Amino acid sequence: MIGAIILTSVLAFLAWLFMTMGSGNLLYLWDLKEIYAGIFFSVVTGVVAGRFVKGKDWRMLNPARWFLFAAYLIGPFFIAMAKANFDVAYRVITGKIRPGIVRIRPNLKTDLGITMLANSITLTPGTLSVDVDENSGDLFVHWINVKNGAEEKDICDYKLVCGKFPDWIRRIAE
Amino acid sequence: MIPECVIYLFLGIGLFFNFMGSIGLMRMPDIYTRLHAATKCTTFGSIFTSLAVIIYGILWWYDGHSSYAPLATHTIVALAAILVTNPTGAHAIARASHRAGVKPERAVVDRLEEVKLP
Amino acid sequence: MSDMSTIFLITGTLLLAYMLIGLLRLALGPTVGDRVVALDTINTLVVAGMILLGAAFKEIIYIDVAIVYALLSFIGTLYIAKYMEGGM
């Protein structure tokens, strides 16, 4: 409880510092009045909103995971996203599609991991996550160009749909 | 001169992909393929137009106009908001329309129809 | 660094023209879902256009409005999706 309040206050104060950057001369970036006001408002925010933080899972506070997440965003994710956009532009112009909804089993346990994977799948080549089976963690993915033979298997191999993303996300979030 | 060329290039890329997203909205046959075009292309295009604004703000800030600093930092926050909310919204629309009974057109396989989720 | 307001203004105006294409799908769309997709696209374009106009007119407040608009339009999309599912 007290940990959640402190965490919310610190995050709110960091957001305040980021938003008021360039307002004065303290460290060439901030005005002292802004810092006082930021401390006051972030403590108020923490006391009011801290009770809504229900999680007991503190593993995302490890800085190594943040660096891994940044590396994931800049490296494989951005490349896949650029490829996705040329792919979609090609399909918009030519109109060649072969759509279908397949089922994949990424074997991720936590909610955060499944959320990150679903968002990554939506922004990468030719795939869009439609629904999730909450008991087994299976994702149902709308695939704009189903590869020949992939529609016959009951559970599709995830390497065909989203490459190595589940392995990265397992390292980041679990 | 080089930073201005980068800004022009980013604005051009952003305009091209936003245009592809809008055209895809008209050309694709059903709602799921339209979501593909609309979500991916407009997110990617908005990233590039916003990056152009961020570079512009940082360059003015570097020249000593500190009133331009919020132009860069606030744009980064808006970009983060777009990046988080856009795919989540697309997922919500796709799931809701499948549960409302809209079938994917010309589909070769539909595994979601075979299982009954709560 | 030279003044580049004109090019930002032109880009923002072109985004406004793309919104008209989305508006056409909003009017035509055969199902409710198609209209929501069109609305979502228009919202993203509005946010991107507001950022560009903020740079063109050198008004920071436009970008603050864009942040709030992005978050509120997301909540609106979620509510319409929930309504389509039949949960309300």
XYZ file of C-alpha atoms in Angstrom:
380
model
C 0.000 0.000 0.000
C 2.645 2.539 1.081
C 4.923 1.220 -1.666
C 2.238 1.828 -4.280
C 1.761 5.438 -3.074
C 5.508 6.153 -3.197
C 5.834 4.558 -6.659
C 2.906 6.575 -8.057
C 4.308 9.814 -6.586
C 7.762 9.223 -8.036
C 6.369 8.405 -11.496
C 4.116 11.491 -11.409
C 7.087 13.666 -10.393
C 9.220 12.287 -13.241
C 6.384 13.008 -15.696
C 6.127 16.564 -14.294
C 9.883 17.105 -14.702
C 9.694 15.874 -18.287
C 6.750 18.092 -19.185
C 8.225 21.279 -17.644
C 11.699 20.873 -19.170
C 13.169 24.174 -20.403
C 11.332 26.478 -17.987
C 14.284 27.998 -16.089
C 17.946 27.951 -15.141
C 18.334 25.214 -12.510
C 20.627 22.653 -14.253
C 19.883 24.758 -17.391
C 16.438 23.133 -17.542
C 14.075 23.824 -14.671
C 12.731 26.703 -12.586
C 12.824 26.202 -8.787
C 9.141 27.177 -8.425
C 8.179 24.451 -10.886
C 10.059 21.877 -8.778
C 8.196 22.890 -5.582
C 4.832 22.790 -7.347
C 5.774 19.423 -8.888
C 6.591 17.878 -5.495
C 3.264 19.116 -4.060
C 1.130 17.884 -6.968
C 2.896 14.514 -7.271
C 2.389 13.771 -3.558
C -1.311 14.646 -3.936
C -1.530 12.395 -7.020
C 0.166 9.531 -5.195
C -2.163 9.715 -2.182
C -5.285 9.925 -4.356
C -4.353 7.402 -7.078
C -2.019 5.027 -5.221
C -4.845 2.845 -3.960
C -5.781 1.876 -7.528
C -2.415 0.174 -8.037
C -3.408 -3.422 -7.332
C -0.410 -5.366 -8.651
C 1.925 -7.328 -6.403
C 4.456 -7.705 -9.201
C 7.486 -5.400 -8.947
C 9.756 -7.034 -11.521
C 9.356 -4.234 -14.097
C 11.266 -1.889 -11.725
C 14.514 -3.621 -12.709
C 16.480 -1.204 -14.983
C 17.957 -4.082 -17.012
C 14.446 -4.810 -18.298
C 14.017 -1.144 -19.349
C 17.195 -1.260 -21.451
C 16.091 -4.555 -22.994
C 12.697 -2.974 -23.780
C 14.338 0.057 -25.419
C 16.607 -2.253 -27.452
C 13.528 -4.249 -28.524
C 11.654 -1.086 -29.577
C 14.523 0.363 -31.598
C 15.817 -2.876 -33.115
C 13.558 -5.763 -34.211
C 10.251 -3.987 -33.556
C 10.977 -0.906 -35.639
C 12.369 -2.957 -38.543
C 9.291 -5.212 -38.521
C 7.037 -2.152 -38.402
C 8.726 -0.549 -41.420
C 8.392 -3.830 -43.353
C 4.735 -4.023 -42.303
C 3.981 -0.636 -43.786
C 5.545 -1.368 -47.168
C 3.669 -4.696 -47.137
C 0.336 -2.977 -46.436
C 1.029 -0.259 -49.028
C 1.723 -3.004 -51.601
C -1.528 -4.783 -50.741
C -3.525 -1.545 -50.816
C -2.268 -0.802 -54.325
C -2.501 -4.301 -55.831
C -5.392 -5.757 -53.821
C -3.775 -9.223 -53.443
C -5.100 -10.683 -50.180
C -5.741 -14.162 -48.743
C -7.167 -13.482 -45.270
C -7.915 -15.839 -42.405
C -7.959 -16.109 -38.607
C -5.392 -18.515 -37.102
C -4.664 -19.585 -33.539
C -1.165 -19.329 -32.036
C 0.185 -20.473 -28.662
C 2.990 -18.151 -27.467
C 3.141 -19.643 -23.908
C 3.295 -16.292 -22.101
C 2.052 -16.288 -18.504
C 1.634 -12.669 -17.334
C -1.004 -10.168 -18.498
C 1.688 -7.599 -19.297
C 3.481 -10.025 -21.613
C 0.307 -10.949 -23.489
C -0.634 -7.266 -23.853
C 2.784 -6.371 -25.242
C 2.709 -9.297 -27.666
C -0.807 -8.434 -28.880
C 0.174 -4.800 -29.531
C 3.386 -5.871 -31.263
C 1.446 -8.299 -33.465
C -1.013 -5.572 -34.451
C 1.784 -3.248 -35.596
C 3.866 -5.843 -37.508
C 3.587 -7.366 -41.003
C 0.170 -8.503 -42.104
C -1.214 -9.577 -38.717
C -3.870 -8.174 -36.351
C -4.757 -9.700 -32.988
C -8.506 -10.288 -32.701
C -9.167 -12.175 -29.474
C -7.445 -13.924 -26.569
C -8.262 -17.148 -24.718
C -7.633 -16.125 -21.127
C -7.234 -19.655 -19.740
C -4.440 -20.869 -21.998
C -3.036 -17.529 -23.211
C -3.730 -18.398 -26.873
C -4.082 -15.518 -29.318
C -6.371 -15.444 -32.345
C -4.670 -13.534 -35.137
C -6.203 -12.165 -38.331
C -3.590 -12.786 -41.036
C -3.965 -10.849 -44.267
C -1.940 -13.316 -46.356
C -2.171 -16.860 -44.929
C 0.810 -18.977 -46.059
C -0.067 -22.138 -48.004
C -0.545 -25.062 -45.631
C -0.753 -22.937 -42.471
C -4.566 -23.072 -42.444
C -4.719 -26.859 -41.984
C -3.083 -27.117 -38.559
C -5.269 -26.508 -35.503
C -2.676 -24.388 -33.690
C -0.331 -22.522 -35.984
C 3.416 -22.256 -35.295
C 4.049 -18.787 -33.866
C 7.372 -18.433 -35.708
C 5.416 -18.147 -38.968
C 3.189 -15.368 -37.647
C 5.364 -13.122 -35.488
C 8.955 -14.409 -35.681
C 11.029 -14.150 -32.499
C 8.802 -11.617 -30.675
C 7.543 -14.033 -27.967
C 11.140 -14.908 -27.033
C 12.060 -11.212 -26.661
C 8.945 -10.489 -24.615
C 9.594 -13.495 -22.373
C 12.989 -11.999 -21.572
C 11.552 -8.492 -20.997
C 8.386 -9.152 -19.027
C 8.723 -12.581 -17.367
C 21.007 22.461 -44.434
C 21.139 18.767 -43.500
C 18.578 18.990 -40.617
C 16.093 20.732 -42.902
C 16.463 17.992 -45.506
C 15.812 15.400 -42.771
C 12.670 17.289 -41.715
C 11.416 17.439 -45.332
C 12.154 13.720 -45.776
C 10.274 12.754 -42.587
C 7.284 14.917 -43.507
C 7.230 13.276 -46.960
C 7.348 9.740 -45.526
C 4.608 10.607 -43.023
C 2.350 12.090 -45.702
C 2.841 9.062 -47.983
C 1.917 6.507 -45.311
C -1.024 8.531 -43.994
C -2.285 8.692 -47.581
C -1.897 4.900 -47.926
C -3.901 4.447 -44.727
C -6.756 6.624 -46.000
C -6.793 4.932 -49.408
C -6.718 1.494 -47.788
C -9.789 2.486 -45.814
C -11.647 2.892 -49.131
C -10.155 0.009 -51.149
C -10.134 -2.962 -48.736
C -13.111 -5.344 -48.829
C -14.067 -5.893 -45.160
C -13.568 -4.490 -41.669
C -10.535 -6.566 -40.623
C -8.473 -5.724 -43.693
C -9.507 -2.076 -43.317
C -8.212 -2.184 -39.748
C -4.885 -3.502 -41.084
C -4.519 -0.568 -43.451
C -5.872 2.121 -41.122
C -4.010 1.161 -37.927
C -0.562 0.332 -39.281
C -0.244 3.073 -41.862
C -1.633 5.953 -39.809
C 0.450 4.992 -36.757
C 3.640 4.817 -38.813
C 2.857 8.045 -40.683
C 2.056 9.907 -37.467
C 5.344 8.713 -35.941
C 7.249 10.302 -38.819
C 5.369 13.619 -38.915
C 5.795 13.896 -35.126
C 9.517 13.058 -35.396
C 9.859 15.971 -37.816
C 8.274 18.298 -35.224
C 10.532 16.877 -32.474
C 13.665 17.524 -34.552
C 12.419 21.051 -35.341
C 11.839 21.812 -31.643
C 15.194 20.383 -30.567
C 17.063 22.423 -33.209
C 15.443 25.693 -32.100
C 16.149 24.754 -28.478
C 19.793 24.096 -29.369
C 19.954 27.574 -30.935
C 19.126 29.064 -27.539
C 15.349 29.585 -27.677
C 14.382 27.667 -24.537
C 10.677 28.459 -25.092
C 10.785 25.811 -27.856
C 11.723 23.023 -25.423
C 8.078 22.083 -24.637
C 7.448 21.701 -28.385
C 9.821 18.711 -28.385
C 8.985 17.176 -24.999
C 5.202 17.482 -25.260
C 5.310 16.010 -28.759
C 7.190 13.001 -27.358
C 4.378 12.498 -24.822
C 1.697 12.783 -27.541
C 3.627 10.279 -29.682
C 3.786 7.818 -26.778
C 0.016 8.224 -26.301
C -0.605 7.439 -29.998
C 1.730 4.418 -29.899
C 0.003 2.866 -26.891
C -3.633 3.653 -27.697
C -3.794 2.948 -31.445
C -3.152 -0.844 -31.529
C -5.231 -1.327 -28.376
C -8.185 0.456 -29.961
C -7.824 -1.624 -33.140
C -7.813 -4.818 -31.067
C -10.971 -3.697 -29.241
C -12.798 -2.945 -32.511
C -11.754 -6.270 -34.115
C -12.820 -8.308 -31.092
C -16.131 -6.480 -30.700
C -17.087 -6.845 -34.354
C -16.200 -10.562 -34.386
C -18.359 -11.066 -31.314
C -21.133 -9.026 -32.942
C -21.138 -11.577 -35.770
C -19.213 -9.912 -38.595
C -17.403 -12.678 -40.529
C -14.117 -12.008 -42.360
C -14.784 -11.920 -46.101
C -12.939 -14.313 -48.467
C -11.373 -16.031 -45.432
C -9.608 -19.348 -46.007
C -9.725 -20.291 -42.320
C -11.517 -18.993 -39.193
C -10.327 -20.724 -36.021
C -12.098 -18.236 -33.736
C -15.520 -19.269 -34.950
C -14.917 -22.886 -33.896
C -14.304 -22.126 -30.215
C -16.755 -20.440 -27.869
C -15.054 -17.929 -25.598
C -16.856 -16.520 -22.555
C 17.753 27.224 -37.994
C 15.399 28.847 -40.459
C 11.684 29.342 -40.069
C 9.724 26.417 -41.516
C 6.130 27.278 -40.539
C 4.885 27.196 -44.149
C 5.858 23.589 -44.813
C 4.274 22.454 -41.533
C 1.115 24.359 -42.437
C 0.977 22.703 -45.879
C 1.480 19.240 -44.353
C -1.248 19.856 -41.784
C -3.654 20.968 -44.517
C -2.933 17.801 -46.540
C -3.725 15.691 -43.471
C -7.029 17.576 -43.311
C -7.694 16.483 -46.904
C -7.026 12.828 -45.926
C -9.637 13.199 -43.201
C -12.213 13.830 -45.949
C -11.491 10.328 -47.357
C -12.075 8.896 -43.899
C -15.273 10.926 -43.630
C -16.502 9.323 -46.877
C -16.014 5.850 -45.371
C -17.783 7.079 -42.222
C -20.801 7.985 -44.332
C -20.718 4.891 -46.608
C -19.665 2.124 -44.166
C -22.044 -0.826 -44.361
C -21.642 -1.964 -40.723
C -21.127 -0.172 -37.412
C -17.571 -1.525 -37.237
C -16.557 0.145 -40.485
C -17.748 3.480 -39.185
C -15.779 3.021 -35.951
C -12.621 2.191 -37.945
C -13.104 5.362 -39.988
C -13.616 7.386 -36.789
C -10.456 5.923 -35.251
C -8.443 6.841 -38.349
C -9.823 10.378 -38.312
C -8.885 10.706 -34.623
C -5.272 9.678 -35.295
C -5.072 12.129 -38.200
C -6.491 14.912 -36.010
C -3.804 14.292 -33.380
C -1.013 14.271 -35.991
C -2.457 17.400 -37.634
C -2.710 19.240 -34.318
C 0.958 18.530 -33.594
C 1.904 19.891 -37.032
C -0.261 22.997 -36.597
C 1.284 23.576 -33.172
C 4.698 23.648 -34.845
C 3.396 25.882 -37.646
C 1.789 28.529 -35.406
C 4.381 28.094 -32.574
C 1.618 27.463 -30.012
C 2.542 24.823 -27.411
C -1.040 24.624 -26.169
C -2.109 22.835 -29.391
C 0.154 19.920 -28.489
C -1.260 19.694 -24.951
C -4.720 19.572 -26.506
C -3.476 16.813 -28.840
C -2.347 14.669 -25.874
C -5.714 15.001 -24.153
C -7.558 14.391 -27.449
C -5.583 11.182 -28.093
C -6.416 9.752 -24.660
C -10.098 10.790 -24.745
C -10.676 9.472 -28.286
C -9.183 6.136 -27.168
C -11.724 5.957 -24.339
C -14.483 6.808 -26.829
C -13.387 3.973 -29.147
C -13.337 1.523 -26.245
C -16.862 2.535 -25.221
C -18.264 2.081 -28.739
C -16.531 -1.329 -28.966
C -18.031 -2.366 -25.631
C -21.437 -1.258 -26.880
C -21.060 -3.297 -30.100
C -20.175 -6.403 -28.076
C -23.448 -6.027 -26.223
C -21.962 -5.428 -22.784
C -23.877 -2.220 -22.093
